[in-house]
Amino acid sequence: MFNYSDAFASNILALKKENRYRHFAEIQRDTTTFPIAQIFKRYELEDVTIWCSNDYLGQGCNPVVLDAVCDAVRTYGAGAGGTRNISGNSPLHRKLECELADWHNKEAALLFTSGYVANDAALSTIARLLPNCIIFSDQKNHASMIEGIRHSGVDKHIFEHNNVEQLETLLKRVPVDQPKIIAFESVYSMDGDFGPIDKIVALAKKYGALTYLDEVHAVGMYGPSGSGVADKLGLAGEIDIIQATLGKAIGCIGGYIAGNRTLIDVVRSHAAGFIFTTSLPPAVVTGALVSVRYLRGPEGQELRKRHQHNAKILKESLLSKRLPIVDSPSHIIPLIVGDAGKCMQVTESLLENHKIYIQPINYPTVAKGSERLRITATPFHNEEKIHQLTEALDTIWNDLHLQRRRER
Ligand code: PLP
């Protein structure tokens, strides 16, 4: 049995070892194919097409980002050398925080070592410090938000996914002047649906709640400058805390929150997940800074356009074969298999017979019986690759006698 996670993790390492990295960057940043890792001898040096990367826009291989990172490594070294408070701070960290705050049109931003840490540290700290705070959390919130809420130790209400009527019923039970936080996401990563930002903002106003929005799967991807779904809807100004990652569309690693200066200072001063850990290396910070600036500009707009186009034609192509995708409104395309063993068989066959890599998503990431492939296009997949993927899935669906959609 193959370990697909290892394959994914090591493919870039293999690429670097083989000194094909630069070559790779030169061939128009085609992030959809990687030489397969050496652990799979029989595939050595053959190309495998990846259809499940969260490097949605290929920024992890953008030569502009790579050059900046390489220069920064040579200038500043490999690591940060300490925590933000003890020797691990730099003007670059501050610069990136200013850039992120400006991108989201907020007063301030704060970096963390990952999006996970950002959620855990920020939610736990804000909720713990607000006297008598209560949190309202969407049932499908990411594990990092759930951990943050748990670590805060405050009371919580979980509302059914995107059920604003139920959220309102729960909010009504709490005095208006009691501090509250509504925590939710703009793009839910396993189903590809959007959170009802406008409705939640309206409820937050009515019942005096702070809004905490995870835009991890949306930054770089939506809105005129790519800062997320809230901005696309003209609602970013209504959100109190925006949280996101530098590890997906931005192509690096790290996480952050953006919000008003006081809130950010509170988290900076009290969050263990910010204070007691080595800060992001300057080279990563530089890469993220260059990547965000790129995504804010016309090239970023072009990438978003091509990305949305590819996601759309991929959905149409899969629907044309009645493959059981969730016809999601976002760029994420869940293809439901509904059985863990079969899901694994599909991904094995994709890799062995079609040189296509898609990780199976099983319990506990999704509910039992809803096992799936989570397919993501990038701007660098083309019509030929979309056709190949569709044909491969169509064949496998026949071979394994899997269920199809009733209609297109
Ligand atoms: N929030 C959501 C919705 C996520 O899907 C993820 C990661 O997959 C995170 C937060 C954590 O972000 P990171 O990968 O930067 O730790």
Short mmCIF file of C-alpha atoms and ligand atoms in Angstrom, two decimals:
data_model
loop_
_atom_site.label_atom_id
_atom_site.label_comp_id
_atom_site.label_asym_id
_atom_site.label_seq_id
_atom_site.Cartn_x
_atom_site.Cartn_y
_atom_site.Cartn_z
CA MET A 1 0.00 0.00 0.00
CA PHE A 2 1.34 3.44 -0.86
CA ASN A 3 1.67 6.18 1.66
CA TYR A 4 0.37 9.08 -0.35
CA SER A 5 1.13 11.67 2.31
CA ASP A 6 4.80 10.75 2.20
CA ALA A 7 4.69 11.00 -1.56
CA PHE A 8 3.26 14.46 -1.41
CA ALA A 9 5.65 15.65 1.27
CA SER A 10 8.73 14.33 -0.42
CA ASN A 11 8.03 15.23 -4.01
CA ILE A 12 9.44 18.70 -3.65
CA LEU A 13 12.47 17.32 -1.81
CA ALA A 14 13.02 14.86 -4.63
CA LEU A 15 12.69 17.69 -7.07
CA LYS A 16 15.38 19.66 -5.26
CA LYS A 17 17.71 16.66 -4.95
CA GLU A 18 17.51 16.04 -8.64
CA ASN A 19 18.34 19.64 -9.32
CA ARG A 20 15.26 19.93 -11.46
CA TYR A 21 13.92 22.66 -9.26
CA ARG A 22 15.13 25.55 -11.35
CA HIS A 23 14.15 23.81 -14.53
CA PHE A 24 10.78 23.25 -12.99
CA ALA A 25 10.41 26.91 -12.12
CA GLU A 26 11.33 27.83 -15.64
CA ILE A 27 8.69 25.71 -17.30
CA GLN A 28 5.96 28.28 -16.75
CA ARG A 29 5.44 27.40 -13.08
CA ASP A 30 3.51 24.26 -13.91
CA THR A 31 2.67 23.24 -10.36
CA THR A 32 0.42 20.44 -11.47
CA THR A 33 3.12 17.89 -12.18
CA PHE A 34 5.97 16.78 -9.99
CA PRO A 35 8.55 14.04 -10.58
CA ILE A 36 7.44 11.30 -8.22
CA ALA A 37 9.46 10.75 -5.05
CA GLN A 38 12.26 8.22 -4.99
CA ILE A 39 10.42 6.02 -2.51
CA PHE A 40 8.29 4.88 -5.44
CA LYS A 41 11.03 3.30 -7.48
CA ARG A 42 8.80 2.14 -10.22
CA TYR A 43 7.56 5.63 -10.86
CA GLU A 44 10.95 7.25 -10.58
CA LEU A 45 11.28 10.34 -12.73
CA GLU A 46 7.82 9.94 -14.16
CA ASP A 47 5.44 12.82 -13.79
CA VAL A 48 2.41 12.54 -11.61
CA THR A 49 -0.35 15.11 -11.84
CA ILE A 50 -1.49 16.42 -8.48
CA TRP A 51 -5.16 17.28 -8.15
CA CYS A 52 -5.43 17.91 -4.42
CA SER A 53 -2.91 20.58 -3.57
CA ASN A 54 -3.79 23.53 -1.37
CA ASP A 55 -1.08 25.56 -3.09
CA TYR A 56 -4.09 26.69 -5.08
CA LEU A 57 -2.36 29.28 -7.24
CA GLY A 58 1.08 27.71 -7.59
CA GLN A 59 2.71 30.45 -5.56
CA GLY A 60 4.94 27.89 -3.84
CA CYS A 61 6.79 27.58 -7.17
CA ASN A 62 6.42 31.12 -8.46
CA PRO A 63 9.96 32.16 -9.52
CA VAL A 64 9.40 35.64 -8.08
CA VAL A 65 8.72 34.08 -4.66
CA LEU A 66 11.53 31.53 -5.00
CA ASP A 67 14.12 34.19 -5.86
CA ALA A 68 13.09 36.31 -2.90
CA VAL A 69 13.26 33.32 -0.56
CA CYS A 70 16.68 32.22 -1.84
CA ASP A 71 18.10 35.73 -1.51
CA ALA A 72 16.67 36.02 2.01
CA VAL A 73 18.14 32.68 3.10
CA ARG A 74 21.59 33.83 1.99
CA THR A 75 21.16 37.21 3.64
CA TYR A 76 19.47 36.23 6.92
CA GLY A 77 20.14 32.50 7.34
CA ALA A 78 17.82 29.56 7.67
CA GLY A 79 16.09 30.26 10.97
CA ALA A 80 14.73 33.17 12.97
CA GLY A 81 16.98 32.56 15.97
CA GLY A 82 14.38 33.09 18.65
CA THR A 83 10.86 34.04 19.61
CA ARG A 84 9.35 37.31 18.45
CA ASN A 85 10.16 38.84 21.84
CA ILE A 86 13.68 37.45 22.18
CA SER A 87 15.86 37.89 19.10
CA GLY A 88 13.44 36.35 16.57
CA ASN A 89 11.83 39.63 15.52
CA SER A 90 12.88 41.57 12.43
CA PRO A 91 11.72 44.50 10.29
CA LEU A 92 10.57 41.85 7.80
CA HIS A 93 8.08 40.42 10.28
CA ARG A 94 6.72 43.90 10.93
CA LYS A 95 6.61 44.64 7.20
CA LEU A 96 4.58 41.52 6.51
CA GLU A 97 2.19 42.31 9.37
CA CYS A 98 1.67 45.82 7.95
CA GLU A 99 1.10 44.37 4.47
CA LEU A 100 -1.47 41.89 5.78
CA ALA A 101 -3.28 44.53 7.83
CA ASP A 102 -3.42 46.79 4.78
CA TRP A 103 -4.60 43.92 2.55
CA HIS A 104 -7.54 43.28 4.85
CA ASN A 105 -8.07 46.98 5.52
CA LYS A 106 -7.53 46.45 9.25
CA GLU A 107 -5.49 48.46 11.74
CA ALA A 108 -3.08 45.67 12.61
CA ALA A 109 -2.12 42.05 12.02
CA LEU A 110 -0.16 39.46 13.97
CA LEU A 111 1.87 36.54 12.59
CA PHE A 112 1.88 32.99 13.93
CA THR A 113 3.83 29.93 12.88
CA SER A 114 0.76 28.40 11.21
CA GLY A 115 -2.91 29.00 10.58
CA TYR A 116 -3.63 26.28 13.13
CA VAL A 117 -1.64 28.09 15.81
CA ALA A 118 -3.28 31.40 14.86
CA ASN A 119 -6.77 29.99 15.47
CA ASP A 120 -5.84 28.15 18.62
CA ALA A 121 -3.92 31.07 20.14
CA ALA A 122 -6.24 33.89 19.10
CA LEU A 123 -9.58 32.28 19.94
CA SER A 124 -8.40 30.89 23.26
CA THR A 125 -6.86 34.20 24.31
CA ILE A 126 -9.63 36.57 23.24
CA ALA A 127 -12.40 34.43 24.69
CA ARG A 128 -10.54 33.83 27.95
CA LEU A 129 -9.82 37.54 28.48
CA LEU A 130 -13.28 38.86 27.66
CA PRO A 131 -15.17 38.62 30.96
CA ASN A 132 -17.93 36.02 30.90
CA CYS A 133 -17.50 35.50 27.15
CA ILE A 134 -19.54 32.92 25.28
CA ILE A 135 -18.66 31.49 21.86
CA PHE A 136 -21.02 30.51 19.05
CA SER A 137 -19.25 28.12 16.73
CA ASP A 138 -20.30 26.60 13.39
CA GLN A 139 -20.51 22.82 13.63
CA LYS A 140 -18.10 22.39 10.71
CA ASN A 141 -15.40 24.72 11.98
CA HIS A 142 -11.84 23.51 11.53
CA ALA A 143 -10.12 21.52 14.29
CA SER A 144 -7.87 24.48 15.11
CA MET A 145 -10.86 26.68 15.96
CA ILE A 146 -12.37 23.90 18.02
CA GLU A 147 -9.10 23.57 19.95
CA GLY A 148 -8.91 27.34 20.48
CA ILE A 149 -12.43 27.37 21.86
CA ARG A 150 -11.69 24.37 24.10
CA HIS A 151 -8.50 25.98 25.41
CA SER A 152 -10.32 29.20 26.26
CA GLY A 153 -12.39 27.27 28.80
CA VAL A 154 -15.45 29.48 28.14
CA ASP A 155 -19.03 28.34 27.48
CA LYS A 156 -19.87 27.58 23.88
CA HIS A 157 -22.84 26.91 21.66
CA ILE A 158 -22.35 24.86 18.50
CA PHE A 159 -24.86 25.76 15.79
CA GLU A 160 -25.71 23.51 12.86
CA HIS A 161 -23.58 24.19 9.84
CA ASN A 162 -24.59 27.53 8.24
CA ASN A 163 -27.94 27.46 10.10
CA VAL A 164 -28.45 31.15 10.87
CA GLU A 165 -31.96 30.61 12.23
CA GLN A 166 -30.59 28.28 14.87
CA LEU A 167 -27.73 30.67 15.55
CA GLU A 168 -30.24 33.46 16.18
CA THR A 169 -32.26 31.27 18.55
CA LEU A 170 -29.09 30.58 20.54
CA LEU A 171 -28.01 34.23 20.53
CA LYS A 172 -31.41 35.34 21.84
CA ARG A 173 -30.90 33.31 24.99
CA VAL A 174 -27.86 35.35 26.05
CA PRO A 175 -28.09 38.93 27.41
CA VAL A 176 -27.12 41.50 24.74
CA ASP A 177 -24.43 43.01 26.98
CA GLN A 178 -22.69 39.68 27.64
CA PRO A 179 -19.52 39.40 25.49
CA LYS A 180 -19.93 36.95 22.60
CA ILE A 181 -17.90 35.71 19.65
CA ILE A 182 -19.33 34.10 16.54
CA ALA A 183 -16.63 31.91 14.97
CA PHE A 184 -17.06 30.67 11.41
CA GLU A 185 -15.34 30.16 8.06
CA SER A 186 -15.73 31.79 4.66
CA VAL A 187 -14.94 28.63 2.64
CA TYR A 188 -15.47 25.23 4.26
CA SER A 189 -12.65 23.08 3.04
CA MET A 190 -14.28 19.66 2.84
CA ASP A 191 -17.62 20.64 1.28
CA GLY A 192 -16.48 23.71 -0.63
CA ASP A 193 -19.46 25.79 0.49
CA PHE A 194 -19.39 29.40 1.71
CA GLY A 195 -20.31 30.66 5.16
CA PRO A 196 -23.29 33.10 5.14
CA ILE A 197 -21.11 36.09 6.02
CA ASP A 198 -23.78 38.75 5.39
CA LYS A 199 -26.35 37.05 7.61
CA ILE A 200 -23.90 36.34 10.40
CA VAL A 201 -22.66 39.93 10.33
CA ALA A 202 -26.27 41.13 10.65
CA LEU A 203 -26.89 38.82 13.62
CA ALA A 204 -23.63 39.89 15.26
CA LYS A 205 -24.75 43.52 15.07
CA LYS A 206 -28.20 42.76 16.39
CA TYR A 207 -26.98 40.71 19.36
CA GLY A 208 -23.71 42.50 20.14
CA ALA A 209 -21.26 39.76 19.12
CA LEU A 210 -17.71 39.92 17.80
CA THR A 211 -17.19 38.12 14.48
CA TYR A 212 -14.19 35.80 14.00
CA LEU A 213 -13.82 34.65 10.39
CA ASP A 214 -11.42 31.95 9.16
CA GLU A 215 -10.47 32.85 5.56
CA VAL A 216 -7.81 30.14 5.27
CA HIS A 217 -9.19 28.73 2.01
CA ALA A 218 -10.05 32.14 0.60
CA VAL A 219 -7.05 34.43 0.97
CA GLY A 220 -5.31 35.00 -2.33
CA MET A 221 -8.35 33.57 -4.07
CA TYR A 222 -11.39 35.82 -3.81
CA GLY A 223 -12.06 39.53 -4.05
CA PRO A 224 -10.54 42.19 -6.29
CA SER A 225 -7.17 42.12 -4.51
CA GLY A 226 -7.48 38.52 -3.36
CA SER A 227 -7.95 39.22 0.33
CA GLY A 228 -10.88 36.85 0.70
CA VAL A 229 -14.61 36.30 0.46
CA ALA A 230 -15.49 38.97 3.03
CA ASP A 231 -13.77 41.55 0.86
CA LYS A 232 -15.39 40.20 -2.29
CA LEU A 233 -18.77 40.79 -0.65
CA GLY A 234 -17.75 44.22 0.62
CA LEU A 235 -18.07 42.96 4.20
CA ALA A 236 -14.46 42.78 5.40
CA GLY A 237 -14.98 46.00 7.35
CA GLU A 238 -17.78 44.33 9.31
CA ILE A 239 -15.62 41.43 10.49
CA ASP A 240 -13.79 42.00 13.78
CA ILE A 241 -11.07 39.38 13.39
CA ILE A 242 -9.99 37.84 10.10
CA GLN A 243 -7.76 34.79 10.44
CA ALA A 244 -5.88 33.14 7.58
CA THR A 245 -2.86 31.11 6.52
CA LEU A 246 0.27 31.80 4.51
CA GLY A 247 0.44 28.09 3.69
CA LYS A 248 -2.18 27.61 1.01
CA ALA A 249 -2.77 30.12 -1.82
CA ILE A 250 0.17 32.22 -0.61
CA GLY A 251 2.40 29.18 -1.06
CA CYS A 252 4.61 29.44 2.05
CA ILE A 253 3.84 28.65 5.70
CA GLY A 254 2.54 30.61 8.66
CA GLY A 255 -0.72 32.10 9.82
CA TYR A 256 -2.09 35.40 11.03
CA ILE A 257 -4.98 37.38 12.41
CA ALA A 258 -5.98 40.90 11.38
CA GLY A 259 -8.22 43.24 13.32
CA ASN A 260 -8.28 46.38 15.40
CA ARG A 261 -5.08 47.48 17.12
CA THR A 262 -6.28 46.86 20.67
CA LEU A 263 -7.46 43.32 19.98
CA ILE A 264 -4.23 42.48 18.19
CA ASP A 265 -2.16 43.92 21.06
CA VAL A 266 -4.13 41.86 23.55
CA VAL A 267 -3.34 38.68 21.63
CA ARG A 268 0.31 39.71 21.16
CA SER A 269 0.65 40.28 24.89
CA HIS A 270 -1.19 37.22 26.20
CA ALA A 271 -1.25 34.37 23.68
CA ALA A 272 1.15 31.57 24.64
CA GLY A 273 1.08 30.35 21.02
CA PHE A 274 2.53 33.68 19.95
CA ILE A 275 4.94 34.34 22.83
CA PHE A 276 6.57 30.99 23.55
CA THR A 277 7.65 29.73 20.15
CA THR A 278 10.39 30.47 17.62
CA SER A 279 9.15 32.94 15.05
CA LEU A 280 8.84 32.34 11.32
CA PRO A 281 12.21 32.36 9.52
CA PRO A 282 12.96 35.63 7.69
CA ALA A 283 13.13 33.77 4.37
CA VAL A 284 9.60 32.46 4.82
CA VAL A 285 8.41 35.91 5.85
CA THR A 286 10.05 37.38 2.75
CA GLY A 287 8.48 34.75 0.51
CA ALA A 288 5.05 35.41 1.98
CA LEU A 289 5.48 39.17 1.63
CA VAL A 290 6.46 38.91 -2.02
CA SER A 291 3.69 36.41 -2.67
CA VAL A 292 0.99 38.59 -1.09
CA ARG A 293 2.18 41.63 -3.05
CA TYR A 294 2.12 39.59 -6.24
CA LEU A 295 -1.39 38.31 -5.52
CA ARG A 296 -2.64 41.84 -4.82
CA GLY A 297 -1.52 43.00 -8.26
CA PRO A 298 -2.62 42.35 -11.86
CA GLU A 299 -0.75 39.00 -12.07
CA GLY A 300 -2.72 37.85 -9.04
CA GLN A 301 -5.96 38.87 -10.71
CA GLU A 302 -5.00 36.91 -13.78
CA LEU A 303 -4.15 33.83 -11.69
CA ARG A 304 -7.52 34.05 -9.92
CA LYS A 305 -9.31 34.33 -13.23
CA ARG A 306 -7.55 31.29 -14.69
CA HIS A 307 -8.05 29.37 -11.48
CA GLN A 308 -11.80 30.03 -11.36
CA HIS A 309 -12.06 29.16 -15.04
CA ASN A 310 -10.31 25.83 -14.54
CA ALA A 311 -12.43 24.98 -11.48
CA LYS A 312 -15.56 25.71 -13.51
CA ILE A 313 -14.63 23.64 -16.54
CA LEU A 314 -13.44 20.79 -14.32
CA LYS A 315 -16.83 20.73 -12.57
CA GLU A 316 -18.62 20.73 -15.92
CA SER A 317 -16.42 17.94 -17.20
CA LEU A 318 -17.02 15.73 -14.12
CA LEU A 319 -20.75 16.46 -14.26
CA SER A 320 -20.84 15.47 -17.92
CA LYS A 321 -19.93 11.92 -16.82
CA ARG A 322 -22.41 12.05 -13.93
CA LEU A 323 -19.60 11.66 -11.43
CA PRO A 324 -21.08 12.37 -7.96
CA ILE A 325 -19.45 15.68 -7.15
CA VAL A 326 -20.92 18.16 -4.73
CA ASP A 327 -21.71 21.05 -7.06
CA SER A 328 -20.05 23.51 -4.67
CA PRO A 329 -19.97 27.26 -5.24
CA SER A 330 -16.25 27.57 -4.45
CA HIS A 331 -13.08 26.23 -6.08
CA ILE A 332 -13.12 23.04 -3.95
CA ILE A 333 -14.73 20.03 -5.64
CA PRO A 334 -15.70 17.14 -3.35
CA LEU A 335 -16.24 13.85 -5.21
CA ILE A 336 -18.23 11.57 -2.93
CA VAL A 337 -17.32 7.87 -2.79
CA GLY A 338 -19.09 7.07 0.48
CA ASP A 339 -16.89 4.18 1.57
CA ALA A 340 -13.37 4.30 3.05
CA GLY A 341 -12.10 1.14 1.31
CA LYS A 342 -13.46 2.13 -2.08
CA CYS A 343 -12.13 5.64 -1.64
CA MET A 344 -8.65 4.18 -1.16
CA GLN A 345 -9.12 1.91 -4.19
CA VAL A 346 -10.01 4.91 -6.33
CA THR A 347 -6.92 6.84 -5.29
CA GLU A 348 -4.67 3.80 -5.75
CA SER A 349 -5.99 3.20 -9.20
CA LEU A 350 -5.60 6.87 -10.09
CA LEU A 351 -1.93 6.74 -9.12
CA GLU A 352 -1.03 3.30 -10.44
CA ASN A 353 -2.95 3.38 -13.70
CA HIS A 354 -3.26 7.05 -14.52
CA LYS A 355 -0.38 8.80 -12.72
CA ILE A 356 -2.81 11.06 -10.91
CA TYR A 357 -2.49 11.82 -7.21
CA ILE A 358 -5.56 12.65 -5.12
CA GLN A 359 -5.54 11.93 -1.39
CA PRO A 360 -8.59 10.05 -0.04
CA ILE A 361 -10.44 11.95 2.69
CA ASN A 362 -11.80 9.63 5.36
CA TYR A 363 -13.21 9.75 8.90
CA PRO A 364 -12.61 11.70 11.16
CA THR A 365 -11.94 14.51 8.67
CA VAL A 366 -15.37 13.80 7.16
CA ALA A 367 -18.31 11.77 8.52
CA LYS A 368 -18.35 8.00 7.94
CA GLY A 369 -20.29 7.24 4.76
CA SER A 370 -19.22 10.53 3.15
CA GLU A 371 -15.64 9.54 2.30
CA ARG A 372 -14.48 11.48 -0.69
CA LEU A 373 -11.80 12.80 -2.96
CA ARG A 374 -11.29 16.50 -2.53
CA ILE A 375 -10.29 17.82 -5.92
CA THR A 376 -8.64 21.19 -6.43
CA ALA A 377 -7.69 22.74 -9.74
CA THR A 378 -4.91 25.26 -10.16
CA PRO A 379 -4.36 27.87 -12.90
CA PHE A 380 -1.73 25.49 -14.31
CA HIS A 381 -3.93 22.53 -15.05
CA ASN A 382 -5.14 22.69 -18.64
CA GLU A 383 -8.01 21.26 -20.67
CA GLU A 384 -5.98 18.21 -21.58
CA LYS A 385 -5.30 17.41 -17.93
CA ILE A 386 -8.94 18.00 -17.06
CA HIS A 387 -9.93 15.59 -19.81
CA GLN A 388 -7.41 12.99 -18.55
CA LEU A 389 -8.72 13.23 -15.00
CA THR A 390 -12.34 12.94 -16.12
CA GLU A 391 -11.62 9.90 -18.30
CA ALA A 392 -9.59 8.24 -15.54
CA LEU A 393 -12.39 8.71 -12.99
CA ASP A 394 -15.00 7.56 -15.47
CA THR A 395 -13.06 4.33 -16.08
CA ILE A 396 -12.51 3.71 -12.36
CA TRP A 397 -16.19 4.38 -11.60
CA ASN A 398 -17.07 1.67 -14.13
CA ASP A 399 -14.42 -0.76 -12.88
CA LEU A 400 -15.45 -0.44 -9.24
CA HIS A 401 -19.20 -0.20 -9.97
CA LEU A 402 -19.48 3.05 -8.06
CA GLN A 403 -22.66 5.07 -7.89
CA ARG A 404 -23.17 8.00 -10.26
CA ARG A 405 -25.30 11.12 -10.01
CA ARG A 406 -28.85 10.64 -11.23
CA GLU A 407 -28.62 13.63 -13.45
CA ARG A 408 -25.95 16.01 -14.65
N1 PLP B 1 -8.41 26.68 9.14
C1 PLP B 1 -8.87 25.88 8.17
C2 PLP B 1 -10.27 26.02 7.72
C3 PLP B 1 -8.02 24.91 7.58
O1 PLP B 1 -8.47 24.11 6.62
C4 PLP B 1 -6.68 24.82 8.03
C5 PLP B 1 -5.70 23.85 7.46
O2 PLP B 1 -5.85 23.03 6.70
C6 PLP B 1 -6.25 25.67 9.05
C7 PLP B 1 -7.13 26.58 9.58
C8 PLP B 1 -4.85 25.61 9.55
O3 PLP B 1 -4.00 26.30 8.68
P1 PLP B 1 -2.46 25.87 8.54
O4 PLP B 1 -2.40 24.75 7.59
O5 PLP B 1 -1.77 27.11 8.09
O6 PLP B 1 -2.01 25.46 9.93
#
